[in-house]
């Protein structure tokens, strides 16, 4: 498996650390409803198809990136820097 | 007054010649990590160019051969072989003696490194002046191409012995294959 780091180019999966769904970037506000926090911390969708994940290019440039991949076909279709993904 | 003896990271471990490959330590002299503040990279690069002769490198590139700058991560580079000038727009951290840096030369250099790193080292992809932050065995480090059969590999100093061990083992394996084939 290879991931397209926006800074380093296509790299081996071993260089990356997997964090979880990119929805983690959408942090509820401090005073948000407790249910919003429960959803944010505990609940994830399990899509058949396209999904976006957070990866850390740990053994590379050190950037956090958002990778778009397809859970059915395993196709990796792109990646952007997490700081530019919103 | 106690007199301390300065030792390089690979003192007593290198040089080594194994098969067609030679591994030597690079005594880098002064090394400084430079991390420009947000929006300051152009100004920092210009200031570096004026005082040291080389600018701030693009991602995955190194610039210069005397004093040189080597990209080493997102918005970071190492200035090697020159004192760091005063740079208002950047965080500068002294990394002298913090790195173990070795040079590998010889016909089988790419074959040896390919046993240790997942990056594509072919000459048409990874050219002279290209550098990469990547894995070297289990270590995180940097690989830079210096020439057709010449590379520089750097890891943090604490891993000097592991680096030499891994390179030695890979080179011995390649040399053994060549011998068996011949
Ligand atoms: Zn990267």
Tab-separated table of C-alpha atoms and ligand atoms in Angstrom, chain A residues 5-9 11 15-16 57 60-63 65, chain B residues 60 71 133, ligand 1:
chain	number	residue	atom	x	y	z
A	5	UNK	CA	2.017	12.554	0.681
A	6	UNK	CA	1.413	16.088	-0.687
A	7	UNK	CA	4.978	17.024	0.337
A	8	UNK	CA	7.024	13.857	-0.257
A	9	UNK	CA	5.114	12.157	-3.063
A	11	UNK	CA	5.482	6.649	-0.152
A	15	UNK	CA	6.328	5.485	6.853
A	16	UNK	CA	2.860	6.483	8.104
A	57	UNK	CA	3.843	10.959	7.836
A	60	UNK	CA	8.877	11.257	6.555
A	61	UNK	CA	8.136	14.975	6.482
A	62	UNK	CA	6.105	14.902	9.705
A	63	UNK	CA	2.917	16.287	8.151
A	65	UNK	CA	-2.506	14.400	5.941
B	60	UNK	CA	13.082	16.850	-0.627
B	71	UNK	CA	15.646	19.706	3.826
B	133	UNK	CA	13.193	11.739	5.116
C	1	LIG	ZN1	5.555	13.552	3.713
